[in-house]
């Protein structure tokens, strides 16, 4: 249908053009010489107009059906504006040559020669502009980047370059939209001279790194374990690569300590920007280090007149373990001597990736505190016997308290996702505390009730007005189970 309409329109255009061209001859044949001369001048203007209108129509057809149609489908992306603009210039040059030859009866060769000579002069005057033009052509033909790609452009000051997404590749410049919403217009000639990093090629998955320095007193194996667990705790979020796992590398050593490089892969801006992903990685690393009792290294000058004190939590001394217990809610009411007694009986357990700490329905008689690494909580959701991971435990979390206090069987399987370190507190230690101070049992049951209520609120959205009643009810239930269990 479109082809037929185009053919009819072309024939009609040519017919009208022939009528206009022969109109003065027709008037002269009737003896109207003055009218024929006046008409000849008017028809010259009309002929020029018709050639320009024809060039306009051909240009519109070329843009719609050729560039935005066939070529865009072949390239699978929008056609850069520079190519369409060049085709427009070519069409109008042809129209100018036709006007010179058919309207003014001048030599087309002379017209093109004059155009060429003028082009040399104009080209010398506009050499920078032409440099932009031809670099834009080279960019499009080389296909090093396209509309929609993210580029890192070099900075003239030598600092961090400009990052932006390509919006348009014009005949003189390329336009990019930056992360902050601003627009950067880059001359094409600069793109041909400078190094441009295309983040979107050959694939969207891109490697990024963040550095953190830790004191020499922390063993490398332990630092790797903590940092890797921190990275894996956030790498499950959308935008991080699921195919390539994060890595922790020892990249350098210096006066402050050992420099660790946290290497990870993301699909930048889909939806995470590099800055956002870096924030997530470093925030998780600092949180895991803090829970493990480790502070990143910093420039300092220290003078010791006595043996140097321990700087970081090592987990071996009673003082370290007491410090750990003070952050566990069910032990927050214990006195210093009682905390030391519990700390003396704590047992350190290290798990390898994939190792099972305990299984669902196992009998349990101890509580665990996660210090380093990540643990997966796995349950059988549909009764098929196939367990699925429903949540993740991070450093600082404690679990197994119901088995310790009430003797209930384990409600889930705990499996190490990464190398992990946990501390185990056995039932005999807690029994002795409760026998000496019976009021401790109520404090512990209330702390467990609060913990269970938080889980229920997250699941059922219990309102605050009902929360205290719910705590009282759960506390009484747990306290009754504890008394029955410890009497047996």
GROMACS .gro file of C-alpha atoms in nm:
model
  488
    1UNK     CA    1   0.000   0.000   0.000
    2UNK     CA    2   0.279   0.242   0.092
    3UNK     CA    3   0.476   0.157  -0.227
    4UNK     CA    4   0.169   0.215  -0.446
    5UNK     CA    5   0.097   0.550  -0.279
    6UNK     CA    6   0.459   0.652  -0.326
    7UNK     CA    7   0.450   0.557  -0.697
    8UNK     CA    8   0.125   0.749  -0.756
    9UNK     CA    9   0.259   1.053  -0.574
   10UNK     CA   10   0.582   1.043  -0.778
   11UNK     CA   11   0.395   1.027  -1.108
   12UNK     CA   12   0.167   1.310  -1.003
   13UNK     CA   13   0.466   1.520  -0.902
   14UNK     CA   14   0.641   1.461  -1.237
   15UNK     CA   15   0.321   1.539  -1.427
   16UNK     CA   16   0.272   1.871  -1.249
   17UNK     CA   17   0.638   1.954  -1.306
   18UNK     CA   18   0.605   1.895  -1.682
   19UNK     CA   19   0.295   2.114  -1.699
   20UNK     CA   20   0.471   2.398  -1.515
   21UNK     CA   21   0.785   2.368  -1.731
   22UNK     CA   22   0.585   2.390  -2.059
   23UNK     CA   23   0.344   2.662  -1.942
   24UNK     CA   24   0.543   2.957  -2.093
   25UNK     CA   25   0.558   2.778  -2.432
   26UNK     CA   26   0.182   2.733  -2.416
   27UNK     CA   27   0.125   3.105  -2.344
   28UNK     CA   28   0.367   3.210  -2.623
   29UNK     CA   29   0.180   2.991  -2.871
   30UNK     CA   30  -0.134   3.192  -2.790
   31UNK     CA   31   0.049   3.518  -2.865
   32UNK     CA   32   0.073   3.626  -2.502
   33UNK     CA   33   0.446   3.710  -2.511
   34UNK     CA   34   0.450   3.950  -2.210
   35UNK     CA   35   0.256   3.705  -1.998
   36UNK     CA   36   0.489   3.428  -2.114
   37UNK     CA   37   0.800   3.626  -2.004
   38UNK     CA   38   0.647   3.709  -1.662
   39UNK     CA   39   0.535   3.354  -1.625
   40UNK     CA   40   0.885   3.228  -1.709
   41UNK     CA   41   1.036   3.417  -1.415
   42UNK     CA   42   0.766   3.295  -1.178
   43UNK     CA   43   0.801   2.941  -1.299
   44UNK     CA   44   1.175   2.945  -1.231
   45UNK     CA   45   1.093   3.010  -0.866
   46UNK     CA   46   0.826   2.740  -0.874
   47UNK     CA   47   1.068   2.490  -1.031
   48UNK     CA   48   1.326   2.562  -0.762
   49UNK     CA   49   1.054   2.519  -0.500
   50UNK     CA   50   0.946   2.189  -0.651
   51UNK     CA   51   1.301   2.052  -0.649
   52UNK     CA   52   1.344   2.154  -0.284
   53UNK     CA   53   1.005   2.005  -0.190
   54UNK     CA   54   1.101   1.687  -0.372
   55UNK     CA   55   1.432   1.672  -0.183
   56UNK     CA   56   1.241   1.725   0.143
   57UNK     CA   57   0.999   1.441   0.066
   58UNK     CA   58   1.278   1.205  -0.039
   59UNK     CA   59   1.468   1.288   0.278
   60UNK     CA   60   1.160   1.216   0.495
   61UNK     CA   61   1.101   0.886   0.316
   62UNK     CA   62   1.468   0.788   0.355
   63UNK     CA   63   1.464   0.866   0.727
   64UNK     CA   64   1.140   0.683   0.797
   65UNK     CA   65   1.169   0.372   0.581
   66UNK     CA   66   1.546   0.335   0.535
   67UNK     CA   67   1.723   0.469   0.844
   68UNK     CA   68   1.453   0.427   1.111
   69UNK     CA   69   1.312   0.120   0.941
   70UNK     CA   70   1.541  -0.126   0.764
   71UNK     CA   71   1.875  -0.005   0.903
   72UNK     CA   72   1.750   0.031   1.264
   73UNK     CA   73   1.608  -0.325   1.252
   74UNK     CA   74   1.933  -0.458   1.110
   75UNK     CA   75   2.146  -0.282   1.373
   76UNK     CA   76   1.900  -0.365   1.654
   77UNK     CA   77   1.943  -0.014   1.793
   78UNK     CA   78   1.852   0.346   1.699
   79UNK     CA   79   2.046   0.491   1.405
   80UNK     CA   80   2.281   0.773   1.518
   81UNK     CA   81   2.170   1.117   1.407
   82UNK     CA   82   2.498   1.189   1.225
   83UNK     CA   83   2.421   0.931   0.954
   84UNK     CA   84   2.074   1.071   0.891
   85UNK     CA   85   2.208   1.425   0.886
   86UNK     CA   86   2.477   1.333   0.631
   87UNK     CA   87   2.220   1.168   0.406
   88UNK     CA   88   2.013   1.487   0.428
   89UNK     CA   89   2.310   1.696   0.318
   90UNK     CA   90   2.377   1.457   0.026
   91UNK     CA   91   2.013   1.469  -0.092
   92UNK     CA   92   2.007   1.849  -0.091
   93UNK     CA   93   2.340   1.866  -0.279
   94UNK     CA   94   2.186   1.645  -0.549
   95UNK     CA   95   1.881   1.873  -0.552
   96UNK     CA   96   2.110   2.175  -0.594
   97UNK     CA   97   2.287   2.008  -0.888
   98UNK     CA   98   1.952   1.931  -1.052
   99UNK     CA   99   1.838   2.292  -1.006
  100UNK     CA  100   2.161   2.412  -1.170
  101UNK     CA  101   2.123   2.176  -1.465
  102UNK     CA  102   1.747   2.165  -1.528
  103UNK     CA  103   1.629   2.507  -1.411
  104UNK     CA  104   1.920   2.733  -1.508
  105UNK     CA  105   2.061   2.509  -1.788
  106UNK     CA  106   2.408   2.529  -1.639
  107UNK     CA  107   2.673   2.257  -1.646
  108UNK     CA  108   2.638   2.020  -1.351
  109UNK     CA  109   3.013   1.959  -1.366
  110UNK     CA  110   3.081   2.331  -1.322
  111UNK     CA  111   2.838   2.342  -1.029
  112UNK     CA  112   3.012   2.050  -0.857
  113UNK     CA  113   3.357   2.202  -0.928
  114UNK     CA  114   3.250   2.533  -0.776
  115UNK     CA  115   3.102   2.347  -0.482
  116UNK     CA  116   3.429   2.157  -0.440
  117UNK     CA  117   3.643   2.471  -0.444
  118UNK     CA  118   3.417   2.636  -0.193
  119UNK     CA  119   3.428   2.321   0.012
  120UNK     CA  120   3.810   2.338   0.032
  121UNK     CA  121   3.799   2.692   0.164
  122UNK     CA  122   3.515   2.614   0.399
  123UNK     CA  123   3.687   2.295   0.515
  124UNK     CA  124   4.004   2.484   0.608
  125UNK     CA  125   3.799   2.736   0.804
  126UNK     CA  126   3.596   2.467   0.977
  127UNK     CA  127   3.866   2.203   1.019
  128UNK     CA  128   3.780   2.144   1.386
  129UNK     CA  129   3.415   2.103   1.299
  130UNK     CA  130   3.500   1.858   1.022
  131UNK     CA  131   3.725   1.667   1.260
  132UNK     CA  132   3.423   1.620   1.485
  133UNK     CA  133   3.217   1.514   1.188
  134UNK     CA  134   3.452   1.247   1.056
  135UNK     CA  135   3.528   1.115   1.405
  136UNK     CA  136   3.153   1.079   1.454
  137UNK     CA  137   3.139   0.877   1.133
  138UNK     CA  138   3.428   0.658   1.249
  139UNK     CA  139   3.255   0.601   1.583
  140UNK     CA  140   2.941   0.481   1.408
  141UNK     CA  141   3.119   0.257   1.161
  142UNK     CA  142   3.354   0.108   1.423
  143UNK     CA  143   3.058   0.047   1.656
  144UNK     CA  144   3.278   0.082   1.965
  145UNK     CA  145   2.984   0.223   2.155
  146UNK     CA  146   2.618   0.284   2.081
  147UNK     CA  147   2.318   0.468   2.219
  148UNK     CA  148   2.236   0.330   2.563
  149UNK     CA  149   2.594   0.229   2.652
  150UNK     CA  150   2.760   0.356   2.970
  151UNK     CA  151   3.095   0.528   2.914
  152UNK     CA  152   3.374   0.653   3.140
  153UNK     CA  153   3.533   0.959   2.981
  154UNK     CA  154   3.880   1.077   3.085
  155UNK     CA  155   3.921   1.383   3.304
  156UNK     CA  156   4.138   1.671   3.183
  157UNK     CA  157   4.265   1.722   3.539
  158UNK     CA  158   4.375   1.361   3.574
  159UNK     CA  159   4.113   1.280   3.841
  160UNK     CA  160   3.810   1.057   3.822
  161UNK     CA  161   3.652   1.066   3.478
  162UNK     CA  162   3.295   1.147   3.379
  163UNK     CA  163   3.049   0.858   3.379
  164UNK     CA  164   2.738   0.878   3.163
  165UNK     CA  165   2.497   0.693   2.937
  166UNK     CA  166   2.503   0.771   2.564
  167UNK     CA  167   2.182   0.950   2.460
  168UNK     CA  168   2.276   1.072   2.114
  169UNK     CA  169   2.568   1.053   1.871
  170UNK     CA  170   2.544   1.369   1.660
  171UNK     CA  171   2.745   1.494   1.362
  172UNK     CA  172   2.954   1.724   1.585
  173UNK     CA  173   2.926   1.589   1.941
  174UNK     CA  174   2.805   1.301   2.154
  175UNK     CA  175   2.559   1.366   2.438
  176UNK     CA  176   2.563   1.168   2.763
  177UNK     CA  177   2.337   1.171   3.069
  178UNK     CA  178   2.529   1.134   3.396
  179UNK     CA  179   2.423   0.960   3.717
  180UNK     CA  180   2.328   1.291   3.879
  181UNK     CA  181   2.091   1.377   3.593
  182UNK     CA  182   2.316   1.634   3.426
  183UNK     CA  183   2.404   1.627   3.057
  184UNK     CA  184   2.759   1.617   2.922
  185UNK     CA  185   2.824   1.721   2.560
  186UNK     CA  186   3.153   1.576   2.432
  187UNK     CA  187   3.301   1.681   2.093
  188UNK     CA  188   3.352   1.378   1.873
  189UNK     CA  189   3.713   1.473   1.803
  190UNK     CA  190   3.791   1.433   2.174
  191UNK     CA  191   3.646   1.082   2.167
  192UNK     CA  192   3.889   0.999   1.887
  193UNK     CA  193   4.192   1.125   2.079
  194UNK     CA  194   4.123   1.011   2.437
  195UNK     CA  195   4.083   0.668   2.597
  196UNK     CA  196   3.714   0.594   2.649
  197UNK     CA  197   3.603   0.302   2.869
  198UNK     CA  198   3.282   0.131   2.758
  199UNK     CA  199   3.131  -0.032   3.068
  200UNK     CA  200   2.854  -0.199   2.863
  201UNK     CA  201   3.084  -0.392   2.627
  202UNK     CA  202   3.146  -0.678   2.570
  203UNK     CA  203   2.886  -0.758   2.839
  204UNK     CA  204   2.714  -0.569   3.120
  205UNK     CA  205   2.883  -0.776   3.392
  206UNK     CA  206   3.172  -0.564   3.518
  207UNK     CA  207   3.431  -0.616   3.791
  208UNK     CA  208   3.471  -0.359   4.067
  209UNK     CA  209   3.694  -0.345   4.372
  210UNK     CA  210   3.703  -0.185   4.717
  211UNK     CA  211   3.999  -0.177   4.955
  212UNK     CA  212   4.016  -0.210   5.331
  213UNK     CA  213   4.325  -0.229   5.555
  214UNK     CA  214   4.343  -0.449   5.865
  215UNK     CA  215   4.611  -0.465   6.136
  216UNK     CA  216   4.894  -0.720   6.112
  217UNK     CA  217   4.779  -0.882   6.438
  218UNK     CA  218   4.476  -1.032   6.257
  219UNK     CA  219   4.566  -1.358   6.077
  220UNK     CA  220   4.509  -1.344   5.703
  221UNK     CA  221   4.289  -1.654   5.712
  222UNK     CA  222   4.058  -1.494   5.967
  223UNK     CA  223   4.041  -1.162   5.781
  224UNK     CA  224   3.955  -1.343   5.456
  225UNK     CA  225   3.681  -1.541   5.630
  226UNK     CA  226   3.516  -1.232   5.778
  227UNK     CA  227   3.540  -1.017   5.464
  228UNK     CA  228   3.422  -1.293   5.229
  229UNK     CA  229   3.118  -1.359   5.449
  230UNK     CA  230   3.040  -0.986   5.446
  231UNK     CA  231   3.052  -0.974   5.066
  232UNK     CA  232   2.838  -1.284   5.023
  233UNK     CA  233   2.579  -1.143   5.263
  234UNK     CA  234   2.498  -0.866   5.011
  235UNK     CA  235   2.588  -1.033   4.680
  236UNK     CA  236   2.247  -1.205   4.667
  237UNK     CA  237   2.083  -0.867   4.603
  238UNK     CA  238   1.962  -0.773   4.257
  239UNK     CA  239   2.236  -0.624   4.044
  240UNK     CA  240   2.521  -0.841   4.173
  241UNK     CA  241   2.643  -1.119   3.945
  242UNK     CA  242   2.509  -1.463   4.031
  243UNK     CA  243   2.759  -1.639   3.805
  244UNK     CA  244   3.085  -1.502   3.950
  245UNK     CA  245   3.150  -1.521   4.324
  246UNK     CA  246   3.318  -1.235   4.513
  247UNK     CA  247   3.683  -1.270   4.612
  248UNK     CA  248   3.912  -1.134   4.883
  249UNK     CA  249   4.272  -1.071   4.776
  250UNK     CA  250   4.576  -0.955   4.970
  251UNK     CA  251   4.681  -0.668   4.745
  252UNK     CA  252   4.950  -0.491   4.947
  253UNK     CA  253   5.119  -0.437   5.281
  254UNK     CA  254   5.219  -0.108   5.439
  255UNK     CA  255   5.283   0.082   5.757
  256UNK     CA  256   4.923   0.057   5.870
  257UNK     CA  257   4.871  -0.312   5.801
  258UNK     CA  258   4.759  -0.558   5.534
  259UNK     CA  259   4.556  -0.414   5.247
  260UNK     CA  260   4.273  -0.642   5.132
  261UNK     CA  261   4.099  -0.594   4.797
  262UNK     CA  262   3.729  -0.685   4.792
  263UNK     CA  263   3.659  -0.789   4.434
  264UNK     CA  264   3.302  -0.831   4.311
  265UNK     CA  265   3.102  -0.825   3.989
  266UNK     CA  266   2.784  -0.629   3.916
  267UNK     CA  267   2.561  -0.535   3.625
  268UNK     CA  268   2.617  -0.158   3.658
  269UNK     CA  269   2.305   0.061   3.667
  270UNK     CA  270   2.082  -0.248   3.636
  271UNK     CA  271   1.977  -0.143   3.898
  272UNK     CA  272   2.288  -0.081   4.114
  273UNK     CA  273   2.530   0.195   4.032
  274UNK     CA  274   2.900   0.129   4.108
  275UNK     CA  275   2.888   0.377   4.397
  276UNK     CA  276   2.582   0.209   4.551
  277UNK     CA  277   2.732  -0.139   4.524
  278UNK     CA  278   3.058  -0.014   4.678
  279UNK     CA  279   2.859   0.134   4.968
  280UNK     CA  280   2.683  -0.199   5.026
  281UNK     CA  281   3.008  -0.397   5.019
  282UNK     CA  282   3.202  -0.167   5.253
  283UNK     CA  283   2.909  -0.127   5.494
  284UNK     CA  284   2.873  -0.503   5.525
  285UNK     CA  285   3.251  -0.544   5.570
  286UNK     CA  286   3.262  -0.287   5.851
  287UNK     CA  287   2.962  -0.443   6.024
  288UNK     CA  288   3.112  -0.792   6.014
  289UNK     CA  289   3.448  -0.663   6.135
  290UNK     CA  290   3.283  -0.477   6.421
  291UNK     CA  291   3.089  -0.786   6.529
  292UNK     CA  292   3.413  -0.985   6.523
  293UNK     CA  293   3.578  -0.720   6.743
  294UNK     CA  294   3.812  -0.590   6.471
  295UNK     CA  295   3.874  -0.227   6.379
  296UNK     CA  296   4.018  -0.136   6.036
  297UNK     CA  297   4.376  -0.012   6.058
  298UNK     CA  298   4.447   0.360   6.072
  299UNK     CA  299   4.755   0.578   6.104
  300UNK     CA  300   4.861   0.600   6.469
  301UNK     CA  301   5.159   0.636   6.702
  302UNK     CA  302   5.155   0.431   7.024
  303UNK     CA  303   5.407   0.400   7.305
  304UNK     CA  304   5.381   0.107   7.550
  305UNK     CA  305   5.574   0.093   7.878
  306UNK     CA  306   5.421  -0.245   7.962
  307UNK     CA  307   5.336  -0.553   7.751
  308UNK     CA  308   5.122  -0.445   7.458
  309UNK     CA  309   4.750  -0.502   7.527
  310UNK     CA  310   4.529  -0.705   7.297
  311UNK     CA  311   4.385  -0.478   7.026
  312UNK     CA  312   4.126  -0.705   6.874
  313UNK     CA  313   3.882  -0.972   6.977
  314UNK     CA  314   4.054  -1.307   6.943
  315UNK     CA  315   3.791  -1.517   7.119
  316UNK     CA  316   4.037  -1.709   7.333
  317UNK     CA  317   4.048  -1.508   7.655
  318UNK     CA  318   3.771  -1.494   7.917
  319UNK     CA  319   3.756  -1.115   7.872
  320UNK     CA  320   3.688  -1.152   7.499
  321UNK     CA  321   3.408  -1.401   7.561
  322UNK     CA  322   3.252  -1.186   7.835
  323UNK     CA  323   3.250  -0.891   7.594
  324UNK     CA  324   3.071  -1.110   7.342
  325UNK     CA  325   2.806  -1.227   7.594
  326UNK     CA  326   2.715  -0.872   7.690
  327UNK     CA  327   2.563  -0.827   7.342
  328UNK     CA  328   2.334  -1.131   7.375
  329UNK     CA  329   1.991  -1.031   7.508
  330UNK     CA  330   1.923  -1.346   7.714
  331UNK     CA  331   2.243  -1.284   7.916
  332UNK     CA  332   2.215  -0.907   7.956
  333UNK     CA  333   2.092  -0.935   8.322
  334UNK     CA  334   2.383  -1.150   8.435
  335UNK     CA  335   2.645  -1.009   8.668
  336UNK     CA  336   3.016  -0.997   8.583
  337UNK     CA  337   3.101  -1.313   8.781
  338UNK     CA  338   2.816  -1.503   8.616
  339UNK     CA  339   2.923  -1.390   8.273
  340UNK     CA  340   3.277  -1.508   8.342
  341UNK     CA  341   3.145  -1.847   8.449
  342UNK     CA  342   2.949  -1.885   8.126
  343UNK     CA  343   3.245  -1.757   7.921
  344UNK     CA  344   3.476  -2.015   8.078
  345UNK     CA  345   3.248  -2.295   7.956
  346UNK     CA  346   3.193  -2.166   7.603
  347UNK     CA  347   3.323  -2.395   7.328
  348UNK     CA  348   3.454  -2.265   6.995
  349UNK     CA  349   3.331  -2.449   6.683
  350UNK     CA  350   3.459  -2.382   6.331
  351UNK     CA  351   3.252  -2.492   6.030
  352UNK     CA  352   3.358  -2.544   5.669
  353UNK     CA  353   3.139  -2.424   5.378
  354UNK     CA  354   2.842  -2.661   5.342
  355UNK     CA  355   2.897  -2.827   5.680
  356UNK     CA  356   2.585  -2.899   5.890
  357UNK     CA  357   2.586  -2.772   6.249
  358UNK     CA  358   2.264  -2.953   6.340
  359UNK     CA  359   1.956  -3.083   6.158
  360UNK     CA  360   1.586  -3.024   6.196
  361UNK     CA  361   1.422  -3.249   6.462
  362UNK     CA  362   1.758  -3.321   6.628
  363UNK     CA  363   1.760  -3.318   7.006
  364UNK     CA  364   1.937  -3.009   7.132
  365UNK     CA  365   2.084  -2.897   7.459
  366UNK     CA  366   2.290  -2.591   7.369
  367UNK     CA  367   2.275  -2.237   7.235
  368UNK     CA  368   2.505  -2.101   6.963
  369UNK     CA  369   2.643  -1.753   6.891
  370UNK     CA  370   2.769  -1.675   6.540
  371UNK     CA  371   3.091  -1.471   6.541
  372UNK     CA  372   3.228  -1.496   6.189
  373UNK     CA  373   3.090  -1.615   5.857
  374UNK     CA  374   2.736  -1.684   5.733
  375UNK     CA  375   2.491  -1.962   5.820
  376UNK     CA  376   2.183  -2.068   5.624
  377UNK     CA  377   1.857  -2.162   5.797
  378UNK     CA  378   1.692  -2.446   5.605
  379UNK     CA  379   1.343  -2.591   5.654
  380UNK     CA  380   1.107  -2.827   5.472
  381UNK     CA  381   0.836  -2.587   5.353
  382UNK     CA  382   0.600  -2.823   5.172
  383UNK     CA  383   0.665  -3.152   5.351
  384UNK     CA  384   0.839  -3.307   5.051
  385UNK     CA  385   1.157  -3.380   5.244
  386UNK     CA  386   1.353  -3.125   5.039
  387UNK     CA  387   1.481  -2.845   5.260
  388UNK     CA  388   1.511  -2.490   5.132
  389UNK     CA  389   1.704  -2.189   5.264
  390UNK     CA  390   1.456  -1.946   5.419
  391UNK     CA  391   1.689  -1.703   5.597
  392UNK     CA  392   2.050  -1.624   5.673
  393UNK     CA  393   2.230  -1.576   6.004
  394UNK     CA  394   2.495  -1.304   6.024
  395UNK     CA  395   2.767  -1.239   6.284
  396UNK     CA  396   2.614  -1.140   6.617
  397UNK     CA  397   2.306  -1.361   6.577
  398UNK     CA  398   2.232  -1.632   6.835
  399UNK     CA  399   2.014  -1.938   6.783
  400UNK     CA  400   1.914  -2.266   6.946
  401UNK     CA  401   1.788  -2.093   7.264
  402UNK     CA  402   1.458  -2.288   7.272
  403UNK     CA  403   1.643  -2.619   7.278
  404UNK     CA  404   1.865  -2.487   7.556
  405UNK     CA  405   1.585  -2.348   7.773
  406UNK     CA  406   1.289  -2.580   7.705
  407UNK     CA  407   1.439  -2.895   7.557
  408UNK     CA  408   1.246  -2.863   7.231
  409UNK     CA  409   1.381  -3.032   6.921
  410UNK     CA  410   1.558  -2.827   6.658
  411UNK     CA  411   1.309  -2.649   6.434
  412UNK     CA  412   1.544  -2.600   6.138
  413UNK     CA  413   1.868  -2.721   5.983
  414UNK     CA  414   2.167  -2.489   6.019
  415UNK     CA  415   2.426  -2.513   5.741
  416UNK     CA  416   2.740  -2.306   5.686
  417UNK     CA  417   2.733  -2.095   5.371
  418UNK     CA  418   3.093  -1.982   5.423
  419UNK     CA  419   3.364  -2.079   5.666
  420UNK     CA  420   3.207  -1.986   6.000
  421UNK     CA  421   3.298  -1.965   6.369
  422UNK     CA  422   3.035  -2.016   6.641
  423UNK     CA  423   3.049  -2.045   7.020
  424UNK     CA  424   2.842  -2.310   7.194
  425UNK     CA  425   2.690  -2.272   7.543
  426UNK     CA  426   2.573  -2.601   7.694
  427UNK     CA  427   2.274  -2.663   7.921
  428UNK     CA  428   2.461  -2.753   8.247
  429UNK     CA  429   2.604  -2.399   8.266
  430UNK     CA  430   2.257  -2.243   8.244
  431UNK     CA  431   2.108  -2.493   8.492
  432UNK     CA  432   2.364  -2.394   8.755
  433UNK     CA  433   2.288  -2.022   8.705
  434UNK     CA  434   1.912  -2.074   8.738
  435UNK     CA  435   1.953  -2.284   9.049
  436UNK     CA  436   2.159  -2.014   9.214
  437UNK     CA  437   1.939  -1.725   9.095
  438UNK     CA  438   1.585  -1.838   8.998
  439UNK     CA  439   1.489  -1.488   8.878
  440UNK     CA  440   1.728  -1.532   8.586
  441UNK     CA  441   1.486  -1.777   8.427
  442UNK     CA  442   1.219  -1.508   8.396
  443UNK     CA  443   1.466  -1.261   8.242
  444UNK     CA  444   1.577  -1.520   7.988
  445UNK     CA  445   1.222  -1.625   7.901
  446UNK     CA  446   1.123  -1.261   7.852
  447UNK     CA  447   1.420  -1.196   7.623
  448UNK     CA  448   1.329  -1.503   7.415
  449UNK     CA  449   0.966  -1.386   7.408
  450UNK     CA  450   1.072  -1.048   7.267
  451UNK     CA  451   1.284  -1.222   7.003
  452UNK     CA  452   0.997  -1.450   6.901
  453UNK     CA  453   0.753  -1.157   6.890
  454UNK     CA  454   0.977  -0.970   6.646
  455UNK     CA  455   0.960  -1.267   6.412
  456UNK     CA  456   0.582  -1.282   6.451
  457UNK     CA  457   0.550  -0.908   6.387
  458UNK     CA  458   0.751  -0.936   6.070
  459UNK     CA  459   0.527  -1.218   5.955
  460UNK     CA  460   0.184  -1.113   6.086
  461UNK     CA  461   0.226  -0.734   6.139
  462UNK     CA  462   0.113  -0.737   6.503
  463UNK     CA  463   0.027  -0.383   6.618
  464UNK     CA  464   0.217  -0.221   6.907
  465UNK     CA  465  -0.090  -0.210   7.132
  466UNK     CA  466  -0.104  -0.589   7.130
  467UNK     CA  467   0.273  -0.641   7.155
  468UNK     CA  468   0.309  -0.620   7.534
  469UNK     CA  469   0.021  -0.861   7.592
  470UNK     CA  470   0.178  -1.099   7.344
  471UNK     CA  471   0.515  -1.074   7.521
  472UNK     CA  472   0.354  -1.154   7.855
  473UNK     CA  473   0.176  -1.454   7.708
  474UNK     CA  474   0.485  -1.593   7.534
  475UNK     CA  475   0.698  -1.528   7.845
  476UNK     CA  476   0.463  -1.730   8.062
  477UNK     CA  477   0.458  -2.015   7.810
  478UNK     CA  478   0.838  -2.028   7.786
  479UNK     CA  479   0.879  -1.993   8.164
  480UNK     CA  480   0.641  -2.283   8.222
  481UNK     CA  481   0.831  -2.499   7.974
  482UNK     CA  482   1.164  -2.405   8.135
  483UNK     CA  483   1.046  -2.495   8.485
  484UNK     CA  484   0.902  -2.824   8.365
  485UNK     CA  485   1.216  -2.903   8.165
  486UNK     CA  486   1.472  -2.822   8.437
  487UNK     CA  487   1.272  -3.015   8.701
  488UNK     CA  488   1.275  -3.328   8.489
   0.00000   0.00000   0.00000
